[in-house]
Amino acid sequence: MSGEALRARYAAVLERVTAATAAAGRAPGEVTLVAVSKLHPAADVAETAAAGQVDFGENYVQEALEKRAELQARGLCANVRWHMIGHVQSRKAAQVAGAFALVHTLDSVKLADALERHTPASGVQPVLLEINVGDEPQKAGVPVDEAAALAVHVVERCPHLSLEGLMCLPPVFDAGEAARPWFARLRRLRDSLRAECGLPLPHLSMGMSGDFEAAIAEGATIVRIGTDIFGPRPPKK
Ligand SMILES: *Cc1c(COP(=O)(O)O)cnc(C)c1O
């Protein structure tokens, strides 16, 4: 895609996020846009960052680290905050801990312990719990009824992890308003977990290209948008 087309798509998404935030009666700036650049080239990240975007999401550890290294080598994107939004295997924890501004996809005690072990002693790794909000057997994420136990584990056993909220992918894809009850469910779960783990849990990472307006209406503080900014993704090699 040309730089001009990409900037126009990016501006249109920003406008929709702003409009949805206002329509929900929420303050401007309450919703952070994470631009999901997985499978898109580093040049598209550089172009979007030059247009003012700060937060970028990647799904695959290897791809994310390579893209960053490429940008760094060219002196670009030094101020970008990288988000890990894909499933993380525990054996990759060493590459992830300390390397991302926020890991959205903590979904097991095993991964929590691995991230804890690999976070530099002087640092803190911010994390969200990925919730399998539809309790779908094939899907990643901690089941709703196990979320409290995992939250308490992180709080009590993982002093180098900072638990900041919840993330989900609803069972319906590209479904707009139909996704809303799932986003409401994540918000209610966050509200009940607050009491159980004694943390404010400010963040709800929910909403993608096909449903982010509905997510903002239900309280999303972070939306993860790929296709509407960067266009269709090339297939994963
Ligand atoms: C790819 C991806 C997105 C972006 O999806 P789009 O439909 O392209 O906006 C958001 N969140 C996660 C977890 C993803 O894997």
PDB file of C-alpha atoms and ligand atoms in Angstrom:
ATOM      1  CA  MET A   1       0.000   0.000   0.000  1.00  0.00           C
ATOM      2  CA  SER A   2       1.235   3.495  -0.735  1.00  0.00           C
ATOM      3  CA  GLY A   3       2.241   5.684   2.171  1.00  0.00           C
ATOM      4  CA  GLU A   4      -0.541   8.076   1.281  1.00  0.00           C
ATOM      5  CA  ALA A   5      -3.210   5.369   1.329  1.00  0.00           C
ATOM      6  CA  LEU A   6      -1.909   4.013   4.619  1.00  0.00           C
ATOM      7  CA  ARG A   7      -1.983   7.446   6.244  1.00  0.00           C
ATOM      8  CA  ALA A   8      -5.556   7.988   5.030  1.00  0.00           C
ATOM      9  CA  ARG A   9      -6.695   4.630   6.449  1.00  0.00           C
ATOM     10  CA  TYR A  10      -4.944   5.358   9.719  1.00  0.00           C
ATOM     11  CA  ALA A  11      -6.569   8.799   9.993  1.00  0.00           C
ATOM     12  CA  ALA A  12     -10.002   7.284   9.294  1.00  0.00           C
ATOM     13  CA  VAL A  13      -9.531   4.718  12.084  1.00  0.00           C
ATOM     14  CA  LEU A  14      -8.418   7.398  14.531  1.00  0.00           C
ATOM     15  CA  GLU A  15     -11.554   9.363  13.695  1.00  0.00           C
ATOM     16  CA  ARG A  16     -13.781   6.343  14.284  1.00  0.00           C
ATOM     17  CA  VAL A  17     -12.109   5.639  17.639  1.00  0.00           C
ATOM     18  CA  THR A  18     -12.607   9.275  18.660  1.00  0.00           C
ATOM     19  CA  ALA A  19     -16.251   9.234  17.534  1.00  0.00           C
ATOM     20  CA  ALA A  20     -17.014   5.954  19.330  1.00  0.00           C
ATOM     21  CA  THR A  21     -15.363   7.243  22.516  1.00  0.00           C
ATOM     22  CA  ALA A  22     -17.490  10.395  22.420  1.00  0.00           C
ATOM     23  CA  ALA A  23     -20.661   8.430  21.586  1.00  0.00           C
ATOM     24  CA  ALA A  24     -20.061   6.296  24.688  1.00  0.00           C
ATOM     25  CA  GLY A  25     -19.895   9.430  26.804  1.00  0.00           C
ATOM     26  CA  ARG A  26     -16.259   8.783  27.585  1.00  0.00           C
ATOM     27  CA  ALA A  27     -13.428  11.300  27.794  1.00  0.00           C
ATOM     28  CA  PRO A  28     -11.141  11.801  24.774  1.00  0.00           C
ATOM     29  CA  GLY A  29      -7.943   9.821  25.285  1.00  0.00           C
ATOM     30  CA  GLU A  30      -9.551   7.093  27.403  1.00  0.00           C
ATOM     31  CA  VAL A  31      -9.071   4.578  24.595  1.00  0.00           C
ATOM     32  CA  THR A  32      -5.606   3.641  23.331  1.00  0.00           C
ATOM     33  CA  LEU A  33      -5.308   2.422  19.762  1.00  0.00           C
ATOM     34  CA  VAL A  34      -2.899  -0.451  19.268  1.00  0.00           C
ATOM     35  CA  ALA A  35      -2.078  -0.756  15.558  1.00  0.00           C
ATOM     36  CA  VAL A  36      -1.761  -4.486  14.827  1.00  0.00           C
ATOM     37  CA  SER A  37       1.093  -4.849  12.374  1.00  0.00           C
ATOM     38  CA  LYS A  38       1.502  -8.622  12.328  1.00  0.00           C
ATOM     39  CA  LEU A  39       2.512  -9.972   8.910  1.00  0.00           C
ATOM     40  CA  HIS A  40       2.881  -6.415   7.591  1.00  0.00           C
ATOM     41  CA  PRO A  41       6.326  -5.068   6.711  1.00  0.00           C
ATOM     42  CA  ALA A  42       8.448  -2.868   8.964  1.00  0.00           C
ATOM     43  CA  ALA A  43       8.040  -0.063   6.419  1.00  0.00           C
ATOM     44  CA  ASP A  44       4.300   0.100   7.188  1.00  0.00           C
ATOM     45  CA  VAL A  45       5.083   0.413  10.892  1.00  0.00           C
ATOM     46  CA  ALA A  46       7.542   3.216  10.167  1.00  0.00           C
ATOM     47  CA  GLU A  47       4.992   5.029   8.006  1.00  0.00           C
ATOM     48  CA  THR A  48       2.252   4.797  10.652  1.00  0.00           C
ATOM     49  CA  ALA A  49       4.640   5.780  13.445  1.00  0.00           C
ATOM     50  CA  ALA A  50       5.693   8.818  11.414  1.00  0.00           C
ATOM     51  CA  ALA A  51       1.989   9.751  11.250  1.00  0.00           C
ATOM     52  CA  GLY A  52       1.927   9.781  15.051  1.00  0.00           C
ATOM     53  CA  GLN A  53       1.001   6.244  16.095  1.00  0.00           C
ATOM     54  CA  VAL A  54       2.864   5.053  19.217  1.00  0.00           C
ATOM     55  CA  ASP A  55       1.443   1.629  20.156  1.00  0.00           C
ATOM     56  CA  PHE A  56       1.916  -1.386  17.867  1.00  0.00           C
ATOM     57  CA  GLY A  57       0.781  -4.968  18.413  1.00  0.00           C
ATOM     58  CA  GLU A  58       2.482  -8.113  17.166  1.00  0.00           C
ATOM     59  CA  ASN A  59       1.419 -11.756  17.466  1.00  0.00           C
ATOM     60  CA  TYR A  60       4.532 -13.756  16.746  1.00  0.00           C
ATOM     61  CA  VAL A  61       7.610 -13.357  18.940  1.00  0.00           C
ATOM     62  CA  GLN A  62      10.163 -14.004  16.215  1.00  0.00           C
ATOM     63  CA  GLU A  63       8.509 -11.695  13.703  1.00  0.00           C
ATOM     64  CA  ALA A  64       8.097  -8.946  16.294  1.00  0.00           C
ATOM     65  CA  LEU A  65      11.727  -9.012  17.382  1.00  0.00           C
ATOM     66  CA  GLU A  66      13.015  -9.120  13.797  1.00  0.00           C
ATOM     67  CA  LYS A  67      10.814  -6.207  12.736  1.00  0.00           C
ATOM     68  CA  ARG A  68      11.985  -4.145  15.675  1.00  0.00           C
ATOM     69  CA  ALA A  69      15.613  -4.918  15.009  1.00  0.00           C
ATOM     70  CA  GLU A  70      15.163  -3.886  11.383  1.00  0.00           C
ATOM     71  CA  LEU A  71      13.583  -0.566  12.399  1.00  0.00           C
ATOM     72  CA  GLN A  72      16.184   0.022  15.080  1.00  0.00           C
ATOM     73  CA  ALA A  73      19.002  -0.572  12.626  1.00  0.00           C
ATOM     74  CA  ARG A  74      17.515   2.159  10.431  1.00  0.00           C
ATOM     75  CA  GLY A  75      17.180   4.514  13.420  1.00  0.00           C
ATOM     76  CA  LEU A  76      13.361   4.374  13.216  1.00  0.00           C
ATOM     77  CA  CYS A  77      10.549   3.920  15.698  1.00  0.00           C
ATOM     78  CA  ALA A  78      12.641   4.478  18.813  1.00  0.00           C
ATOM     79  CA  ASN A  79       9.573   5.722  20.696  1.00  0.00           C
ATOM     80  CA  VAL A  80       7.212   2.932  19.690  1.00  0.00           C
ATOM     81  CA  ARG A  81       5.599   0.886  22.462  1.00  0.00           C
ATOM     82  CA  TRP A  82       5.351  -2.733  21.391  1.00  0.00           C
ATOM     83  CA  HIS A  83       2.516  -4.961  22.574  1.00  0.00           C
ATOM     84  CA  MET A  84       2.524  -8.757  22.516  1.00  0.00           C
ATOM     85  CA  ILE A  85      -1.024  -9.767  21.583  1.00  0.00           C
ATOM     86  CA  GLY A  86      -0.460 -13.332  20.344  1.00  0.00           C
ATOM     87  CA  HIS A  87      -0.271 -16.568  22.284  1.00  0.00           C
ATOM     88  CA  VAL A  88       3.071 -16.957  24.079  1.00  0.00           C
ATOM     89  CA  GLN A  89       4.529 -20.370  24.748  1.00  0.00           C
ATOM     90  CA  SER A  90       6.292 -20.619  28.113  1.00  0.00           C
ATOM     91  CA  ARG A  91       9.534 -21.602  26.396  1.00  0.00           C
ATOM     92  CA  LYS A  92       9.515 -18.223  24.637  1.00  0.00           C
ATOM     93  CA  ALA A  93       9.143 -16.301  27.912  1.00  0.00           C
ATOM     94  CA  ALA A  94      12.808 -15.320  27.977  1.00  0.00           C
ATOM     95  CA  GLN A  95      12.410 -13.475  24.664  1.00  0.00           C
ATOM     96  CA  VAL A  96       9.182 -11.781  25.724  1.00  0.00           C
ATOM     97  CA  ALA A  97       9.844 -10.677  29.309  1.00  0.00           C
ATOM     98  CA  GLY A  98      11.109  -7.111  29.400  1.00  0.00           C
ATOM     99  CA  ALA A  99      10.781  -6.720  25.624  1.00  0.00           C
ATOM    100  CA  PHE A 100       7.148  -5.543  25.380  1.00  0.00           C
ATOM    101  CA  ALA A 101       5.391  -2.581  26.974  1.00  0.00           C
ATOM    102  CA  LEU A 102       2.414  -4.843  27.642  1.00  0.00           C
ATOM    103  CA  VAL A 103       1.843  -8.583  27.260  1.00  0.00           C
ATOM    104  CA  HIS A 104      -1.907  -8.998  26.588  1.00  0.00           C
ATOM    105  CA  THR A 105      -1.959 -12.770  26.582  1.00  0.00           C
ATOM    106  CA  LEU A 106      -1.012 -14.194  29.962  1.00  0.00           C
ATOM    107  CA  ASP A 107      -3.208 -17.276  30.265  1.00  0.00           C
ATOM    108  CA  SER A 108      -1.574 -19.803  32.573  1.00  0.00           C
ATOM    109  CA  VAL A 109       0.321 -20.208  35.828  1.00  0.00           C
ATOM    110  CA  LYS A 110       3.116 -21.809  33.826  1.00  0.00           C
ATOM    111  CA  LEU A 111       3.536 -18.743  31.606  1.00  0.00           C
ATOM    112  CA  ALA A 112       3.223 -16.385  34.591  1.00  0.00           C
ATOM    113  CA  ASP A 113       6.020 -18.209  36.386  1.00  0.00           C
ATOM    114  CA  ALA A 114       8.196 -18.233  33.258  1.00  0.00           C
ATOM    115  CA  LEU A 115       7.709 -14.492  32.654  1.00  0.00           C
ATOM    116  CA  GLU A 116       8.373 -13.816  36.333  1.00  0.00           C
ATOM    117  CA  ARG A 117      11.616 -15.795  36.166  1.00  0.00           C
ATOM    118  CA  HIS A 118      12.848 -14.000  33.049  1.00  0.00           C
ATOM    119  CA  THR A 119      11.869 -10.415  33.869  1.00  0.00           C
ATOM    120  CA  PRO A 120      15.051  -8.494  34.706  1.00  0.00           C
ATOM    121  CA  ALA A 121      15.360  -8.179  38.494  1.00  0.00           C
ATOM    122  CA  SER A 122      15.199  -4.396  38.369  1.00  0.00           C
ATOM    123  CA  GLY A 123      12.184  -4.332  36.060  1.00  0.00           C
ATOM    124  CA  VAL A 124       8.452  -4.913  35.996  1.00  0.00           C
ATOM    125  CA  GLN A 125       6.588  -6.567  33.135  1.00  0.00           C
ATOM    126  CA  PRO A 126       3.020  -5.225  32.678  1.00  0.00           C
ATOM    127  CA  VAL A 127       0.555  -7.977  31.744  1.00  0.00           C
ATOM    128  CA  LEU A 128      -3.121  -8.579  31.005  1.00  0.00           C
ATOM    129  CA  LEU A 129      -4.917 -11.869  31.508  1.00  0.00           C
ATOM    130  CA  GLU A 130      -6.314 -13.233  28.263  1.00  0.00           C
ATOM    131  CA  ILE A 131      -9.769 -14.524  29.101  1.00  0.00           C
ATOM    132  CA  ASN A 132     -11.515 -17.224  27.065  1.00  0.00           C
ATOM    133  CA  VAL A 133     -14.677 -15.220  27.442  1.00  0.00           C
ATOM    134  CA  GLY A 134     -16.876 -17.645  25.501  1.00  0.00           C
ATOM    135  CA  ASP A 135     -15.381 -20.709  27.224  1.00  0.00           C
ATOM    136  CA  GLU A 136     -14.566 -22.159  23.799  1.00  0.00           C
ATOM    137  CA  PRO A 137     -12.614 -25.422  24.008  1.00  0.00           C
ATOM    138  CA  GLN A 138     -10.266 -24.644  21.084  1.00  0.00           C
ATOM    139  CA  LYS A 139      -9.451 -21.112  22.071  1.00  0.00           C
ATOM    140  CA  ALA A 140      -6.494 -19.702  23.992  1.00  0.00           C
ATOM    141  CA  GLY A 141      -7.109 -17.829  27.206  1.00  0.00           C
ATOM    142  CA  VAL A 142      -7.886 -18.717  30.782  1.00  0.00           C
ATOM    143  CA  PRO A 143     -11.455 -19.965  31.361  1.00  0.00           C
ATOM    144  CA  VAL A 144     -13.699 -17.420  33.077  1.00  0.00           C
ATOM    145  CA  ASP A 145     -14.015 -19.479  36.252  1.00  0.00           C
ATOM    146  CA  GLU A 146     -10.226 -19.876  36.576  1.00  0.00           C
ATOM    147  CA  ALA A 147      -9.399 -16.207  36.097  1.00  0.00           C
ATOM    148  CA  ALA A 148      -9.547 -15.291  39.776  1.00  0.00           C
ATOM    149  CA  ALA A 149      -7.087 -18.045  40.756  1.00  0.00           C
ATOM    150  CA  LEU A 150      -4.613 -16.939  38.074  1.00  0.00           C
ATOM    151  CA  ALA A 151      -4.986 -13.269  39.079  1.00  0.00           C
ATOM    152  CA  VAL A 152      -4.292 -14.121  42.713  1.00  0.00           C
ATOM    153  CA  HIS A 153      -1.281 -16.228  41.681  1.00  0.00           C
ATOM    154  CA  VAL A 154       0.192 -13.295  39.764  1.00  0.00           C
ATOM    155  CA  VAL A 155      -0.411 -10.906  42.644  1.00  0.00           C
ATOM    156  CA  GLU A 156       0.997 -13.199  45.324  1.00  0.00           C
ATOM    157  CA  ARG A 157       3.768 -15.059  43.501  1.00  0.00           C
ATOM    158  CA  CYS A 158       4.965 -12.847  40.678  1.00  0.00           C
ATOM    159  CA  PRO A 159       6.376  -9.618  42.120  1.00  0.00           C
ATOM    160  CA  HIS A 160       7.944  -8.684  38.765  1.00  0.00           C
ATOM    161  CA  LEU A 161       4.626  -8.842  36.902  1.00  0.00           C
ATOM    162  CA  SER A 162       2.184  -5.953  37.064  1.00  0.00           C
ATOM    163  CA  LEU A 163      -1.374  -7.130  36.421  1.00  0.00           C
ATOM    164  CA  GLU A 164      -3.206  -4.299  34.701  1.00  0.00           C
ATOM    165  CA  GLY A 165      -6.421  -5.809  33.388  1.00  0.00           C
ATOM    166  CA  LEU A 166      -8.016  -8.260  30.976  1.00  0.00           C
ATOM    167  CA  MET A 167      -8.033  -9.001  27.255  1.00  0.00           C
ATOM    168  CA  CYS A 168     -10.360 -11.094  25.106  1.00  0.00           C
ATOM    169  CA  LEU A 169     -11.231 -12.225  21.617  1.00  0.00           C
ATOM    170  CA  PRO A 170     -14.994 -12.782  21.546  1.00  0.00           C
ATOM    171  CA  PRO A 171     -16.434 -16.008  20.071  1.00  0.00           C
ATOM    172  CA  VAL A 172     -17.961 -14.035  17.196  1.00  0.00           C
ATOM    173  CA  PHE A 173     -15.630 -12.515  14.593  1.00  0.00           C
ATOM    174  CA  ASP A 174     -16.243  -9.326  12.603  1.00  0.00           C
ATOM    175  CA  ALA A 175     -19.690  -9.182  14.130  1.00  0.00           C
ATOM    176  CA  GLY A 176     -20.026  -5.563  15.281  1.00  0.00           C
ATOM    177  CA  GLU A 177     -22.811  -5.118  17.809  1.00  0.00           C
ATOM    178  CA  ALA A 178     -23.273  -8.884  18.144  1.00  0.00           C
ATOM    179  CA  ALA A 179     -19.968  -9.000  20.037  1.00  0.00           C
ATOM    180  CA  ARG A 180     -21.210  -6.566  22.645  1.00  0.00           C
ATOM    181  CA  PRO A 181     -22.507  -9.044  25.232  1.00  0.00           C
ATOM    182  CA  TRP A 182     -19.051 -10.679  25.290  1.00  0.00           C
ATOM    183  CA  PHE A 183     -17.340  -7.365  25.894  1.00  0.00           C
ATOM    184  CA  ALA A 184     -19.838  -6.650  28.673  1.00  0.00           C
ATOM    185  CA  ARG A 185     -18.990 -10.031  30.151  1.00  0.00           C
ATOM    186  CA  LEU A 186     -15.278  -9.189  30.210  1.00  0.00           C
ATOM    187  CA  ARG A 187     -16.016  -5.879  31.915  1.00  0.00           C
ATOM    188  CA  ARG A 188     -18.149  -7.550  34.590  1.00  0.00           C
ATOM    189  CA  LEU A 189     -15.429 -10.129  35.176  1.00  0.00           C
ATOM    190  CA  ARG A 190     -12.876  -7.334  35.585  1.00  0.00           C
ATOM    191  CA  ASP A 191     -15.164  -5.606  38.081  1.00  0.00           C
ATOM    192  CA  SER A 192     -15.474  -8.740  40.195  1.00  0.00           C
ATOM    193  CA  LEU A 193     -11.745  -9.552  39.995  1.00  0.00           C
ATOM    194  CA  ARG A 194     -10.883  -6.118  41.328  1.00  0.00           C
ATOM    195  CA  ALA A 195     -12.231  -7.085  44.702  1.00  0.00           C
ATOM    196  CA  GLU A 196     -10.649 -10.536  44.643  1.00  0.00           C
ATOM    197  CA  CYS A 197      -7.117  -9.432  43.871  1.00  0.00           C
ATOM    198  CA  GLY A 198      -7.186  -5.926  45.338  1.00  0.00           C
ATOM    199  CA  LEU A 199      -5.925  -4.204  42.187  1.00  0.00           C
ATOM    200  CA  PRO A 200      -7.592  -1.500  40.100  1.00  0.00           C
ATOM    201  CA  LEU A 201      -7.195  -3.502  36.850  1.00  0.00           C
ATOM    202  CA  PRO A 202      -7.691  -0.402  34.724  1.00  0.00           C
ATOM    203  CA  HIS A 203      -7.347  -1.986  31.292  1.00  0.00           C
ATOM    204  CA  LEU A 204      -9.784  -3.832  29.081  1.00  0.00           C
ATOM    205  CA  SER A 205      -8.094  -4.803  25.792  1.00  0.00           C
ATOM    206  CA  MET A 206     -11.003  -5.660  23.510  1.00  0.00           C
ATOM    207  CA  GLY A 207     -12.217  -4.775  20.039  1.00  0.00           C
ATOM    208  CA  MET A 208     -10.680  -5.333  16.584  1.00  0.00           C
ATOM    209  CA  SER A 209     -11.480  -3.977  13.104  1.00  0.00           C
ATOM    210  CA  GLY A 210     -14.892  -5.641  12.959  1.00  0.00           C
ATOM    211  CA  ASP A 211     -16.172  -4.753  16.415  1.00  0.00           C
ATOM    212  CA  PHE A 212     -14.157  -2.004  18.093  1.00  0.00           C
ATOM    213  CA  GLU A 213     -17.012   0.486  18.311  1.00  0.00           C
ATOM    214  CA  ALA A 214     -19.044  -2.051  20.307  1.00  0.00           C
ATOM    215  CA  ALA A 215     -16.024  -2.695  22.551  1.00  0.00           C
ATOM    216  CA  ILE A 216     -15.574   1.017  23.237  1.00  0.00           C
ATOM    217  CA  ALA A 217     -19.270   1.254  24.145  1.00  0.00           C
ATOM    218  CA  GLU A 218     -18.651  -1.487  26.743  1.00  0.00           C
ATOM    219  CA  GLY A 219     -15.589   0.111  28.291  1.00  0.00           C
ATOM    220  CA  ALA A 220     -12.557  -0.945  26.226  1.00  0.00           C
ATOM    221  CA  THR A 221      -9.469   1.072  27.164  1.00  0.00           C
ATOM    222  CA  ILE A 222      -7.339  -0.565  24.455  1.00  0.00           C
ATOM    223  CA  VAL A 223      -8.539  -1.534  20.975  1.00  0.00           C
ATOM    224  CA  ARG A 224      -6.361  -3.685  18.687  1.00  0.00           C
ATOM    225  CA  ILE A 225      -6.876  -2.786  15.036  1.00  0.00           C
ATOM    226  CA  GLY A 226      -5.036  -4.331  12.118  1.00  0.00           C
ATOM    227  CA  THR A 227      -6.985  -4.704   8.887  1.00  0.00           C
ATOM    228  CA  ASP A 228      -8.730  -1.328   8.958  1.00  0.00           C
ATOM    229  CA  ILE A 229      -5.328   0.371   9.152  1.00  0.00           C
ATOM    230  CA  PHE A 230      -2.953  -1.835   7.169  1.00  0.00           C
ATOM    231  CA  GLY A 231      -5.352  -3.643   4.826  1.00  0.00           C
ATOM    232  CA  PRO A 232      -5.708  -7.409   4.444  1.00  0.00           C
ATOM    233  CA  ARG A 233      -2.811  -9.431   5.863  1.00  0.00           C
ATOM    234  CA  PRO A 234      -0.561 -11.500   3.605  1.00  0.00           C
ATOM    235  CA  PRO A 235      -0.659 -15.195   4.573  1.00  0.00           C
ATOM    236  CA  LYS A 236       1.707 -16.373   7.309  1.00  0.00           C
ATOM    237  CA  LYS A 237       4.759 -18.069   5.822  1.00  0.00           C
TER     238      LYS A 237
HETATM  239  C1  LIG B   1      -4.776  -9.944  14.368  1.00  0.00           C
HETATM  240  C2  LIG B   1      -5.331  -9.545  15.672  1.00  0.00           C
HETATM  241  C3  LIG B   1      -6.014  -8.329  15.843  1.00  0.00           C
HETATM  242  C4  LIG B   1      -6.336  -7.394  14.698  1.00  0.00           C
HETATM  243  O1  LIG B   1      -7.405  -7.919  13.974  1.00  0.00           O
HETATM  244  P1  LIG B   1      -8.065  -7.086  12.738  1.00  0.00           P
HETATM  245  O2  LIG B   1      -9.361  -7.793  12.511  1.00  0.00           O
HETATM  246  O3  LIG B   1      -7.122  -7.194  11.599  1.00  0.00           O
HETATM  247  O4  LIG B   1      -8.267  -5.687  13.202  1.00  0.00           O
HETATM  248  C5  LIG B   1      -6.423  -7.988  17.120  1.00  0.00           C
HETATM  249  N1  LIG B   1      -6.177  -8.785  18.180  1.00  0.00           N
HETATM  250  C6  LIG B   1      -5.535  -9.960  18.053  1.00  0.00           C
HETATM  251  C7  LIG B   1      -5.305 -10.790  19.256  1.00  0.00           C
HETATM  252  C8  LIG B   1      -5.112 -10.373  16.812  1.00  0.00           C
HETATM  253  O5  LIG B   1      -4.494 -11.560  16.701  1.00  0.00           O
END
